[in-house]
mmCIF file of C-alpha atoms in Angstrom:
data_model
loop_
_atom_site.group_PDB
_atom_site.id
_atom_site.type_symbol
_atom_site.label_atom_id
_atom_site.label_comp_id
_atom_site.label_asym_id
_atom_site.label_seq_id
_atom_site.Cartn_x
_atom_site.Cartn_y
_atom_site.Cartn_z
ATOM 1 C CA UNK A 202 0.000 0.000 0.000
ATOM 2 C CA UNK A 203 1.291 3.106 -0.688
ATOM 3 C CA UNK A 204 0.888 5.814 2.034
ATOM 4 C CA UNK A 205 -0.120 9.543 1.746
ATOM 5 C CA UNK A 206 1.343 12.296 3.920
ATOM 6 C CA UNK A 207 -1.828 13.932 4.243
ATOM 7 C CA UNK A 208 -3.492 11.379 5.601
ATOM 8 C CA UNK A 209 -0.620 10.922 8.603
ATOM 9 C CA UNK A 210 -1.150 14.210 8.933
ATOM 10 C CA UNK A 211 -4.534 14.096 9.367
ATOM 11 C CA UNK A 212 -3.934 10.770 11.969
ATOM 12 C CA UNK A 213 -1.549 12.770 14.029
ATOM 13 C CA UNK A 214 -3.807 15.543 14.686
ATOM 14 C CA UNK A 215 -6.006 13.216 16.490
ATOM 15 C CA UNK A 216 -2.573 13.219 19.433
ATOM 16 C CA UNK A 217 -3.127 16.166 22.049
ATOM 17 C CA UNK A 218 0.718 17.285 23.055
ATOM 18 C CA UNK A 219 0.512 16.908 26.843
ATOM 19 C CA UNK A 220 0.305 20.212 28.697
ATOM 20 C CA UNK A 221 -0.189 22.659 25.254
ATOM 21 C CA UNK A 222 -3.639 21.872 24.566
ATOM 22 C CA UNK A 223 -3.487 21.557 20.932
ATOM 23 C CA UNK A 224 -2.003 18.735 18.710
ATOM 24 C CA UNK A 225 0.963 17.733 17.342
ATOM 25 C CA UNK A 226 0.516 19.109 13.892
ATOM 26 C CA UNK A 227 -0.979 22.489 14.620
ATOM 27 C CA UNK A 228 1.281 22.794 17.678
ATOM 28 C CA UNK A 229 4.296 22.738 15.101
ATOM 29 C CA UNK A 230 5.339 19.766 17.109
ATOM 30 C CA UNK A 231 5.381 17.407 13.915
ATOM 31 C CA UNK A 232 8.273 19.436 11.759
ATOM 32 C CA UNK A 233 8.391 16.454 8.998
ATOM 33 C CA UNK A 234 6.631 13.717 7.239
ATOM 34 C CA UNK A 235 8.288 11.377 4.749
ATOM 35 C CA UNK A 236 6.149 8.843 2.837
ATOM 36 C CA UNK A 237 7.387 5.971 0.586
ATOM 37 C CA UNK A 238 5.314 2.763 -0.395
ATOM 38 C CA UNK A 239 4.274 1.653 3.337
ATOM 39 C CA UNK A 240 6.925 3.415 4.683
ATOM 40 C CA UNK A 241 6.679 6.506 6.718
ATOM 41 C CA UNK A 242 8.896 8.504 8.639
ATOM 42 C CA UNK A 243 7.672 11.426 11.171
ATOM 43 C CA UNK A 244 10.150 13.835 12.806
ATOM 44 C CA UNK A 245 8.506 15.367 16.119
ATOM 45 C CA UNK A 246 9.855 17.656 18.159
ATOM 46 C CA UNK A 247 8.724 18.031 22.348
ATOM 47 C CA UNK A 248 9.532 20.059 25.170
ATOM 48 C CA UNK A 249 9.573 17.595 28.199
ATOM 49 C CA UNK A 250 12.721 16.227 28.242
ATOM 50 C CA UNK A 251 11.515 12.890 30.561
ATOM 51 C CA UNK A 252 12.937 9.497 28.819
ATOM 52 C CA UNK A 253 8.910 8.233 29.736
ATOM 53 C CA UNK A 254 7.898 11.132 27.677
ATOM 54 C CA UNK A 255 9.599 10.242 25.028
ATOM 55 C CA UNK A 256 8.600 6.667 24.738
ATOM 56 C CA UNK A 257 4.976 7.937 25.385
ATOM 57 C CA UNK A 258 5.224 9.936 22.157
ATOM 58 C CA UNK A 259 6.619 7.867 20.353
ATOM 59 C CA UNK A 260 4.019 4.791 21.455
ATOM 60 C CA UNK A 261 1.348 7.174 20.682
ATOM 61 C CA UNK A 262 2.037 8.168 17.288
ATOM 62 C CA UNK A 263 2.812 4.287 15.976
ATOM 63 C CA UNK A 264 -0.569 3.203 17.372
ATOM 64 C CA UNK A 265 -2.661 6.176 15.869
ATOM 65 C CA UNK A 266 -0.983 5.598 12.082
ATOM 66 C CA UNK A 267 -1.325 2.010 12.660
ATOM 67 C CA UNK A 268 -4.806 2.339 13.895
ATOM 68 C CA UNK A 269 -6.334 5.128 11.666
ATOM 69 C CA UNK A 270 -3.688 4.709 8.346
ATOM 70 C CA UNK A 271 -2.613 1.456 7.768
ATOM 71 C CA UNK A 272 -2.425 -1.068 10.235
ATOM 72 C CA UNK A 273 0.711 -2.672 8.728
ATOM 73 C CA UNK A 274 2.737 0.498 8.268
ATOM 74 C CA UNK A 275 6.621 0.604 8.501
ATOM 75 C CA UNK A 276 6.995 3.855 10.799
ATOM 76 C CA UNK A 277 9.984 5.447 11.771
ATOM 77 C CA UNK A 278 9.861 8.318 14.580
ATOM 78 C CA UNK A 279 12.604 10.662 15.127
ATOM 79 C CA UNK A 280 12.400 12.914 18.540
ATOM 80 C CA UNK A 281 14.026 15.623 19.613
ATOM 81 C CA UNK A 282 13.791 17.240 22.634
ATOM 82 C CA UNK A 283 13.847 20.706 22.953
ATOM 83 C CA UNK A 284 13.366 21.879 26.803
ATOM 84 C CA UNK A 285 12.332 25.147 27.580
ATOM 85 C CA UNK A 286 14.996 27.371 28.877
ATOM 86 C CA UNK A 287 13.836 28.330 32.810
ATOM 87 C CA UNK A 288 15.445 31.639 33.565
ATOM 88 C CA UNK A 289 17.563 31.795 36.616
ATOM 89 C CA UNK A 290 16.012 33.880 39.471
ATOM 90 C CA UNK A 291 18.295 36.729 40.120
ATOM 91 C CA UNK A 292 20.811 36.806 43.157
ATOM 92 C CA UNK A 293 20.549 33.329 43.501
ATOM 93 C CA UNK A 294 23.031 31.691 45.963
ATOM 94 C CA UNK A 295 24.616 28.852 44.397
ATOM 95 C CA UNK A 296 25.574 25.354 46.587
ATOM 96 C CA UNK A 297 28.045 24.197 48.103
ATOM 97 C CA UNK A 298 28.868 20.931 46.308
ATOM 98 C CA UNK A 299 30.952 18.304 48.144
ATOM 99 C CA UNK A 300 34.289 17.760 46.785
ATOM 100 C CA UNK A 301 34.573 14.521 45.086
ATOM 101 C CA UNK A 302 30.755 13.876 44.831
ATOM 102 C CA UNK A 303 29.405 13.794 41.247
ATOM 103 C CA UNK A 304 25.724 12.994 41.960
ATOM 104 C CA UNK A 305 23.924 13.908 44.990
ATOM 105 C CA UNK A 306 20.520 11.867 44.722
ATOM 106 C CA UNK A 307 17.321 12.190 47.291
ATOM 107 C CA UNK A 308 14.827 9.976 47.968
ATOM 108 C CA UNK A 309 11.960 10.992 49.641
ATOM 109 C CA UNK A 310 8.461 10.263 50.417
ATOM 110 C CA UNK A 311 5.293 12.559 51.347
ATOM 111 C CA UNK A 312 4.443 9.632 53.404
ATOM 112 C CA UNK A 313 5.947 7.408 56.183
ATOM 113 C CA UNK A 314 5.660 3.880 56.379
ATOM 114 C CA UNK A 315 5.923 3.463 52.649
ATOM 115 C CA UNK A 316 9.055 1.863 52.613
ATOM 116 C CA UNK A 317 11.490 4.705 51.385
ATOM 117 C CA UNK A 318 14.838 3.810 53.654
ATOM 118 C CA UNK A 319 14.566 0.216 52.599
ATOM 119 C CA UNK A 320 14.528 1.394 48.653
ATOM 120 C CA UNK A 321 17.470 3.890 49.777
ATOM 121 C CA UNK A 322 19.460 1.035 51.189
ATOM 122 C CA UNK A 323 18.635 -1.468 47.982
ATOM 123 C CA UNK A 324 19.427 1.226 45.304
ATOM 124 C CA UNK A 325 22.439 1.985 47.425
ATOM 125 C CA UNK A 326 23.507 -1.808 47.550
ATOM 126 C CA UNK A 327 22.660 -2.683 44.305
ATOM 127 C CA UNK A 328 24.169 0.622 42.956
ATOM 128 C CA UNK A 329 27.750 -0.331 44.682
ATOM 129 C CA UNK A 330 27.231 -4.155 42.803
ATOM 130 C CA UNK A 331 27.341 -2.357 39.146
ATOM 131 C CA UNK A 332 30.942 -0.796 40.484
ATOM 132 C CA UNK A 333 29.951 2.567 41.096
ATOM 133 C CA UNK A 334 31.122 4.562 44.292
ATOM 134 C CA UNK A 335 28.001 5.219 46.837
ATOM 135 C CA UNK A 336 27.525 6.899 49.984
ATOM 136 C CA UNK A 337 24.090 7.153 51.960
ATOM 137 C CA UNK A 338 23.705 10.263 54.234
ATOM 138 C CA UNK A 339 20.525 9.134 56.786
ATOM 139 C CA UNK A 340 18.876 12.708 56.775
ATOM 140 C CA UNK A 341 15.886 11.091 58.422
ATOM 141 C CA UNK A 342 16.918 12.917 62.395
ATOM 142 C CA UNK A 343 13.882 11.550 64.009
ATOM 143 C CA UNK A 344 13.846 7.950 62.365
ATOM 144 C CA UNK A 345 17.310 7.105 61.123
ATOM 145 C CA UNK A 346 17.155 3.529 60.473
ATOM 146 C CA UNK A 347 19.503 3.084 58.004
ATOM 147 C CA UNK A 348 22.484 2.308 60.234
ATOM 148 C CA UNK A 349 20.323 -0.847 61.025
ATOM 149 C CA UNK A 350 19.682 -1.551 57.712
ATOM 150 C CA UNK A 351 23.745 -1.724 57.268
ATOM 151 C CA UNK A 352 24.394 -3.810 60.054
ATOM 152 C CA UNK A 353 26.102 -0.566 61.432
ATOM 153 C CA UNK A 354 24.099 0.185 64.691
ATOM 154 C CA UNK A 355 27.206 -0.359 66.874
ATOM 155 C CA UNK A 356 29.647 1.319 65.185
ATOM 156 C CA UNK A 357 30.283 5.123 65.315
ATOM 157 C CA UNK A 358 32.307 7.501 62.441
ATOM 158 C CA UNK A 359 36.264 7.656 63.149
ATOM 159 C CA UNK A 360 38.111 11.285 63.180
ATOM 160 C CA UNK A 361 40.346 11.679 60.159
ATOM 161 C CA UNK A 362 42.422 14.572 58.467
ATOM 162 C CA UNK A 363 42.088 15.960 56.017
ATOM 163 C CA UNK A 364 43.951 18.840 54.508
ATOM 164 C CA UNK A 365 44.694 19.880 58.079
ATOM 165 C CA UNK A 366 40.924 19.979 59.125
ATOM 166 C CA UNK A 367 39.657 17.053 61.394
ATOM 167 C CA UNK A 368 36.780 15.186 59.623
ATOM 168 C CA UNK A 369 34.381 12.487 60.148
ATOM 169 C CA UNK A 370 34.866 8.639 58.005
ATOM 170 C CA UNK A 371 31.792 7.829 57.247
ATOM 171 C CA UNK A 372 31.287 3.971 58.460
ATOM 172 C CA UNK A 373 31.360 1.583 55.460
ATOM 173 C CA UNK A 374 29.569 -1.931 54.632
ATOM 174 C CA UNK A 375 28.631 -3.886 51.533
ATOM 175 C CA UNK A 376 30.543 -1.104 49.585
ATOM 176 C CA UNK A 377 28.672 1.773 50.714
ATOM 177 C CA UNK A 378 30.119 4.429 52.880
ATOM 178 C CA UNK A 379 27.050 6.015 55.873
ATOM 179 C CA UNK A 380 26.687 8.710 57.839
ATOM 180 C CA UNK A 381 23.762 8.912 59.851
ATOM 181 C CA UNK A 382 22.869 11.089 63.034
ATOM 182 C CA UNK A 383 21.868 7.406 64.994
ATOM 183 C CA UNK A 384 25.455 7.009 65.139
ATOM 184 C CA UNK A 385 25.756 9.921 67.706
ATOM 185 C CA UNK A 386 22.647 9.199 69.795
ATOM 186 C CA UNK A 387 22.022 6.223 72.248
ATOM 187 C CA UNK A 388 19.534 3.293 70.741
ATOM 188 C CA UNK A 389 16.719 4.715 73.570
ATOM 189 C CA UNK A 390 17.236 8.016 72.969
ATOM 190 C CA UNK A 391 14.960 10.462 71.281
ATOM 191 C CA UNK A 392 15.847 13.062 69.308
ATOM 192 C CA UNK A 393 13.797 16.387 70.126
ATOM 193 C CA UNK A 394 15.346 19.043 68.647
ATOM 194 C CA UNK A 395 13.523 22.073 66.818
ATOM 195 C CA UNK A 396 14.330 22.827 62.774
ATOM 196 C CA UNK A 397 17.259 24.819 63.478
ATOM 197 C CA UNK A 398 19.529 22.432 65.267
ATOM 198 C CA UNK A 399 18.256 19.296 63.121
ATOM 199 C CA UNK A 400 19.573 21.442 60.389
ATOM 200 C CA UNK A 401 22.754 22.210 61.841
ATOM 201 C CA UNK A 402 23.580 18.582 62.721
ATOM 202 C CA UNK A 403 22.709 17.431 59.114
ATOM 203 C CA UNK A 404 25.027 20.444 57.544
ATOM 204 C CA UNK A 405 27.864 19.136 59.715
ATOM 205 C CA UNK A 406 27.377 15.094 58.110
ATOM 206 C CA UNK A 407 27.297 16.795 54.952
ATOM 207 C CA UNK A 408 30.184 19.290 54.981
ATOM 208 C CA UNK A 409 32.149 18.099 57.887
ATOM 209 C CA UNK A 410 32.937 14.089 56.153
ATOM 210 C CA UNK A 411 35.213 12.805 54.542
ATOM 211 C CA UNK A 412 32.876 11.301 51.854
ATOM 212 C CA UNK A 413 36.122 10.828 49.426
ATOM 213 C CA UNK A 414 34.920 10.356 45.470
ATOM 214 C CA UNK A 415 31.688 8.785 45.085
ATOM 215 C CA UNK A 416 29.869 8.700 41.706
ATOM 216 C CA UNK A 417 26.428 8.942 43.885
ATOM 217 C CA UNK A 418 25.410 10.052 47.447
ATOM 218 C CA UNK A 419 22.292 9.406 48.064
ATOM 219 C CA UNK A 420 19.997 10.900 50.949
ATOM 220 C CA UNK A 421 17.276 9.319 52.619
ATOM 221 C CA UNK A 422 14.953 11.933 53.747
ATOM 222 C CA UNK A 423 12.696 12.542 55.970
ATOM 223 C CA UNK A 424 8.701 12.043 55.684
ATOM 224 C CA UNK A 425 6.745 14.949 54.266
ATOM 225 C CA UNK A 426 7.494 18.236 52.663
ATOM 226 C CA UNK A 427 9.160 20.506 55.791
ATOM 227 C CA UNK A 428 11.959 21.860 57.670
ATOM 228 C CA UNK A 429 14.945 19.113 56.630
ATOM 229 C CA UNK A 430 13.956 19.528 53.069
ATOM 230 C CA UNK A 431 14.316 22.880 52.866
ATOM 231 C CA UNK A 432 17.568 22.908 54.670
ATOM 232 C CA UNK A 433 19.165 19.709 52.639
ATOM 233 C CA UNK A 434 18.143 21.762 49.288
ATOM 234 C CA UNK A 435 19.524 24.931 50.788
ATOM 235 C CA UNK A 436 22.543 23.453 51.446
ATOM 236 C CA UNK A 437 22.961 20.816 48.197
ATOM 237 C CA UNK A 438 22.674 21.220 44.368
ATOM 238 C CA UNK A 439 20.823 17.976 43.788
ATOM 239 C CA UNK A 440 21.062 16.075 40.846
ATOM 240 C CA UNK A 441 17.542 14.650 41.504
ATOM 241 C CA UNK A 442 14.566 13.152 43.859
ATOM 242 C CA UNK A 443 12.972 10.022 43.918
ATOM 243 C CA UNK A 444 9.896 9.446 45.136
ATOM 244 C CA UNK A 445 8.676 6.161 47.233
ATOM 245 C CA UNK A 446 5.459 5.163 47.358
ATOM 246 C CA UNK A 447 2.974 2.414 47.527
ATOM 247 C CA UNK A 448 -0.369 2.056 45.628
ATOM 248 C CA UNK A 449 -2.662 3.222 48.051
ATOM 249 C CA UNK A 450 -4.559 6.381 47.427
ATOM 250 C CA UNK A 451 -3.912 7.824 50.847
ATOM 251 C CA UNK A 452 0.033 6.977 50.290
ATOM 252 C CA UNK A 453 -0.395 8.351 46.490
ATOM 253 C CA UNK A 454 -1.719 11.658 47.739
ATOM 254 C CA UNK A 455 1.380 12.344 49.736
ATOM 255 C CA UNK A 456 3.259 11.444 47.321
ATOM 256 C CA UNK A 457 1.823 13.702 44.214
ATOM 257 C CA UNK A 458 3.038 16.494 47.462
ATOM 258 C CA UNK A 459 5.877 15.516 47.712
ATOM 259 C CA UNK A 460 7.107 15.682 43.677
ATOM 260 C CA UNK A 461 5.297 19.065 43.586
ATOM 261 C CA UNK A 462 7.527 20.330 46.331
ATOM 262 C CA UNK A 463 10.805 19.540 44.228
ATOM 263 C CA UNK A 464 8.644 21.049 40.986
ATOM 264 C CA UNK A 465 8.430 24.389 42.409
ATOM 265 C CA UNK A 466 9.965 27.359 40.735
ATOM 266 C CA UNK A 467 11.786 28.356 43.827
ATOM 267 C CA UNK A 468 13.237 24.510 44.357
ATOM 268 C CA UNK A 469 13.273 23.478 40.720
ATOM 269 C CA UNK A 470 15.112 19.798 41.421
ATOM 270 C CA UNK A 471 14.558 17.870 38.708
ATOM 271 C CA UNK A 472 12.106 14.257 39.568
ATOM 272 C CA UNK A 473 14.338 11.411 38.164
ATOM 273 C CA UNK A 474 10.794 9.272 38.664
ATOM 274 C CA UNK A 475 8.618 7.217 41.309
ATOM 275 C CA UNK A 476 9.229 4.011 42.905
ATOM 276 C CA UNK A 477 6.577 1.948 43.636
ATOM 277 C CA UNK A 478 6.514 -0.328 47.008
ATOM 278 C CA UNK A 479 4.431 -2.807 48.360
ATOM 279 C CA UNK A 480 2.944 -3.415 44.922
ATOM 280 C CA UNK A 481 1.453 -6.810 45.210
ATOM 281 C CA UNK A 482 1.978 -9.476 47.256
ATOM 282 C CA UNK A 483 2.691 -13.303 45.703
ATOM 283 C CA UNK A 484 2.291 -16.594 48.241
ATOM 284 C CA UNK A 485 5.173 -18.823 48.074
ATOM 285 C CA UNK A 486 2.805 -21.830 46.989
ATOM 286 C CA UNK A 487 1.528 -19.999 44.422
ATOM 287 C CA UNK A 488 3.839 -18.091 42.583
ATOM 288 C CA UNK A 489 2.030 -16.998 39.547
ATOM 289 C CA UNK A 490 -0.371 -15.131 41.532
ATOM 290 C CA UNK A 491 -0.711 -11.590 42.659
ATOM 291 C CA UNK A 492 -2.853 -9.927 44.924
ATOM 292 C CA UNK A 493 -2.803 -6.129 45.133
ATOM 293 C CA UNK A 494 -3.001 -5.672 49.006
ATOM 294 C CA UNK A 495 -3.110 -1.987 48.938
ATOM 295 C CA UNK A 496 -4.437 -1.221 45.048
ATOM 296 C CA UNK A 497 -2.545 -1.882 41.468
ATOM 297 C CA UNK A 498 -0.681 0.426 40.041
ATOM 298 C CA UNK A 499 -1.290 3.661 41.754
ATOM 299 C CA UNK A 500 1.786 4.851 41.671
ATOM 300 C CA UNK A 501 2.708 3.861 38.363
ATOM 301 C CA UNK A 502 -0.457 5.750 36.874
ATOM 302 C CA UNK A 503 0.049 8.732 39.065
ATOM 303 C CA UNK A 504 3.695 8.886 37.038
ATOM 304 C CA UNK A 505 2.001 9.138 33.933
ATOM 305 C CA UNK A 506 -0.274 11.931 35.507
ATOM 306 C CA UNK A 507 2.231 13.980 36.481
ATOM 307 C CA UNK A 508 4.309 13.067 33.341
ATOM 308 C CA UNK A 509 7.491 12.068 35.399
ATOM 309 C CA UNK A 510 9.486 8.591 35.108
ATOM 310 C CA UNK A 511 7.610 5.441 36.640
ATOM 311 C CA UNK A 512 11.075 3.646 37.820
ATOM 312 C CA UNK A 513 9.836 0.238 38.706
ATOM 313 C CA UNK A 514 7.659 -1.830 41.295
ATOM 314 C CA UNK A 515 8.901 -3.424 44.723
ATOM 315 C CA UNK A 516 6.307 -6.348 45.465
ATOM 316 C CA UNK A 517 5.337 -7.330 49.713
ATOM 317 C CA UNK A 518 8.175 -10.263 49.773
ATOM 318 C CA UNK A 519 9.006 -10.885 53.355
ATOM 319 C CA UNK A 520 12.511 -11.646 52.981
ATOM 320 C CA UNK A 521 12.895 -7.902 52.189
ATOM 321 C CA UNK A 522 11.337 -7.001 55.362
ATOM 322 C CA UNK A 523 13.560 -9.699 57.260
ATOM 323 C CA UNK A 524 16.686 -8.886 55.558
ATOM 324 C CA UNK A 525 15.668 -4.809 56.969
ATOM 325 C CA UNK A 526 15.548 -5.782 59.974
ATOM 326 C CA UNK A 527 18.874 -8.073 60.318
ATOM 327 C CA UNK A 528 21.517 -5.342 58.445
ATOM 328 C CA UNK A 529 22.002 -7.283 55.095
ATOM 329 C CA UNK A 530 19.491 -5.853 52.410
ATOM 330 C CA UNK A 531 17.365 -7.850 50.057
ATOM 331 C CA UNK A 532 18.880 -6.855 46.885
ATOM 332 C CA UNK A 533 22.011 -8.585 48.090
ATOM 333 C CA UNK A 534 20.271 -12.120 47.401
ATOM 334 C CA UNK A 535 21.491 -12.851 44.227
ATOM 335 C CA UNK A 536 19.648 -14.779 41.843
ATOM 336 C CA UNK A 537 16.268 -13.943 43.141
ATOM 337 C CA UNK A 538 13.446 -11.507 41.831
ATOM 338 C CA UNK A 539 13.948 -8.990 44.519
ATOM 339 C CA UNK A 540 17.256 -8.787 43.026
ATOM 340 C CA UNK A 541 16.122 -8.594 39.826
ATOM 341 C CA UNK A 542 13.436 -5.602 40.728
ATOM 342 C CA UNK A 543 16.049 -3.744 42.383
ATOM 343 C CA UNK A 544 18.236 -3.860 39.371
ATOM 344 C CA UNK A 545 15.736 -2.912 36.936
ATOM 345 C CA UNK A 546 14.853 0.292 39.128
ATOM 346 C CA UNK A 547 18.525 1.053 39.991
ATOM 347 C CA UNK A 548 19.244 0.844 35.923
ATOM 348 C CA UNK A 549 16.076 3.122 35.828
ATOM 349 C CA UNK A 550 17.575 5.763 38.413
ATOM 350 C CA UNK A 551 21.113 5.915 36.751
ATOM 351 C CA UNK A 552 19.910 6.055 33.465
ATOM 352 C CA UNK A 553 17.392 8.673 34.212
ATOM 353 C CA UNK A 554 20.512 10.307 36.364
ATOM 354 C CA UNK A 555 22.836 9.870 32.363
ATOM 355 C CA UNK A 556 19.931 11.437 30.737
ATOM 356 C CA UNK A 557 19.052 14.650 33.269
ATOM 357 C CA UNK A 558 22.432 15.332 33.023
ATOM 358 C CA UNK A 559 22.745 15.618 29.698
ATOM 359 C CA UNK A 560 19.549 17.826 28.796
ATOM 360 C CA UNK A 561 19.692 20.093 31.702
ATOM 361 C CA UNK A 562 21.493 22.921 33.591
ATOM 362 C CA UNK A 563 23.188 22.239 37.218
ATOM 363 C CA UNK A 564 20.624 22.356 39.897
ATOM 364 C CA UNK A 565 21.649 24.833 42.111
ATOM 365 C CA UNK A 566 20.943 25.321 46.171
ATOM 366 C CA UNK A 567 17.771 27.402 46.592
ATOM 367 C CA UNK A 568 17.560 30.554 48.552
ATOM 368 C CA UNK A 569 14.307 30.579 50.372
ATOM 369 C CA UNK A 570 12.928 34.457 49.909
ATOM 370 C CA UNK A 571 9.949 33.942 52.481
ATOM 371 C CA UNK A 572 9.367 32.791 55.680
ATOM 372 C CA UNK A 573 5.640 32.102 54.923
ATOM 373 C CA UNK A 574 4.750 28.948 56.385
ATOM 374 C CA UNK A 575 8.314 28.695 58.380
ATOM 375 C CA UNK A 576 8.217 29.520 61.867
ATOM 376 C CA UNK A 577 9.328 32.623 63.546
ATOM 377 C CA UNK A 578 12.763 34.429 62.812
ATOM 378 C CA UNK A 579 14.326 36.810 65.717
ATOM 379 C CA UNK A 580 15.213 39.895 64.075
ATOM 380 C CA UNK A 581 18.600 41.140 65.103
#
């Protein structure tokens, strides 16, 4: 059959580019069309840089010529991605990278309980087992449980120097290098401090360790959107956030908080994507089954609402849980598919990581230019 360019065109003006209201061939989106026998080839050009919305275009645009055209069509489609240029706000102070550090990666949450250190510990694991250099900072000063998670509950950071200045070595297991602020407290102690000197003791982890090279540091943070956030993106140019969370709608609407915190024009961190956690649950005795305990694929369609990267699903296995809870994480099992989903999302992460890197500008350190919403600041 022998195809005619109008009548792509035509099929492609049925596809709505996401967030411009209008559609690919009116939008100027669609700058080419080449026909030849049953061959076509469509060059497209789009503004959000996201590898998912890429594939989503590209998905989009086979289907609707092989749907509405010819169903047997040899298609071809070339992207490009042209992201808009964000002007920087002025007097903007820049961060205070860490020497050494290439990519400084958070993981957060809007929610607690949803799993988010035990993905930190996993990615950071599995992350050391492709041979790059990782180091997990436990920004989580009420709840650090990631010194458990290591097997590193008893041990506490040695003084080193370091160009003169005395630092603190980070303890080290499985590869990864950690620095949490449960090394300096007592297993039955709480910690009740106010913002200011939770912030101070973090800034001191960060700045004050001798972190050496590491091709990712990755920070477990906190639940929720507040004062440790603001302070770790103060502080930090962040290469990106991840975003834990499980399929339940509760969990979800944290979580849609929590990526539009790091969307903001005054925090601008780029969302590498969203993890999902607790996704279904499969009995031993029955391992071709799957029963979605807390709803299926919430997070994974709330990723293609907000148009950001859906990294990969975690199912309820209880060796993951058990492995938490005894200092050697799951993703160490080799050979298993816990493994196996850790991998996939870690390859996710990085490659997301290659990919932000290469399309956009340096995230720099906010500078926070209200206290609306913060508490009380003593004039001096």
């Amino acid at each position: 059959m022998k195809l005619n360019k109008q009548d792509i065109l035509n099929a492609l003006k049925t596809i709505t580019v996401p967030g411009e209201g209008q559609n690919m061939v009116d939008s100027g989106a669609v700058t080419n069309v080449v026909t030849f026998a049953d061959e076509v080839i469509v060059d497209i050009t789009i503004k959000n840089p996201s590898l998912q919305a890429r594939k989503k275009t590209e998905v989009e645009i086979l289907q609707t010529i092989h749907r509405e055209v010819y169903e047997k069509a040899k298609i071809k489609v070339n992207i490009k991605v042209e992201a808009p240029t964000t002007p920087q706000p002025k007097n903007e102070i820049k961060g205070n990278p860490i020497p050494g550090i290439t990519n400084i990666v958070a993981v957060a949450s809007g929610k607690g309980g949803v799993g988010k250190s035990t993905v930190t510990a996993n990615l950071a694991v599995t992350l050391a087992k492709m041979g790059f250099k990782v180091g997990v900072l436990d920004a989580d000063i009420y709840g650090p449980s990631i010194p458990i998670m290591f097997d590193v509950a008893n041990d506490r950071p040695l003084s080193v120097n370091v160009d003169g200045k005395s630092k603190m070595k980070p303890v080290e297991n499985y590869g990864v290098k950690v620095l949490s602020i449960g090394f300096f407290t007592k297993p039955d102690q709480a910690v009740i401090w106010r913002g200011p000197m939770a912030s101070k003791a973090l800034n001191q982890m960060i700045f004050d360790a001798a972190w050496g090279d590491l091709d990712f540091l990755l920070l477990d943070l906190p639940p929720g959107t507040g004062d440790i956030h603001l302070s770790i993106m103060q502080a930090l140019p962040i290469t990106g956030a991840v975003v834990v969370s499980t399929p339940q709608n509760v969990a979800l609407a944290d979580a849609k908080k929590g990526v539009a915190m790091f969307q903001q024009d005054s925090i601008n961190v780029p969302v590498l994507g969203i993890v999902e956690n607790m996704a279904y649950f499969t009995p031993e005795e029955l391992p071709t089954n799957k029963y979605y305990i807390f709803g299926q694929e919430g997070a994974k369609h709330l990723a293609e609402d907000l148009e950001v990267p859906f990294l990969g699903e975690v199912p309820i296995v209880q060796s993951i849980r058990e492995a938490g809870d005894v200092g050697r994480p799951a993703a160490l099992q080799t050979a298993t598919p816990i493994e196996e989903a850790f991998e996939a999302i870690t390859k996710n992460v990085v490659e997301q990581v290659v990919f932000r890197n290469e399309n956009l500008p340096e995230t720099e350190a906010i500078k926070i230019t209200t206290m609306a919403g913060c508490s009380a600041v003593k004039k001096k």
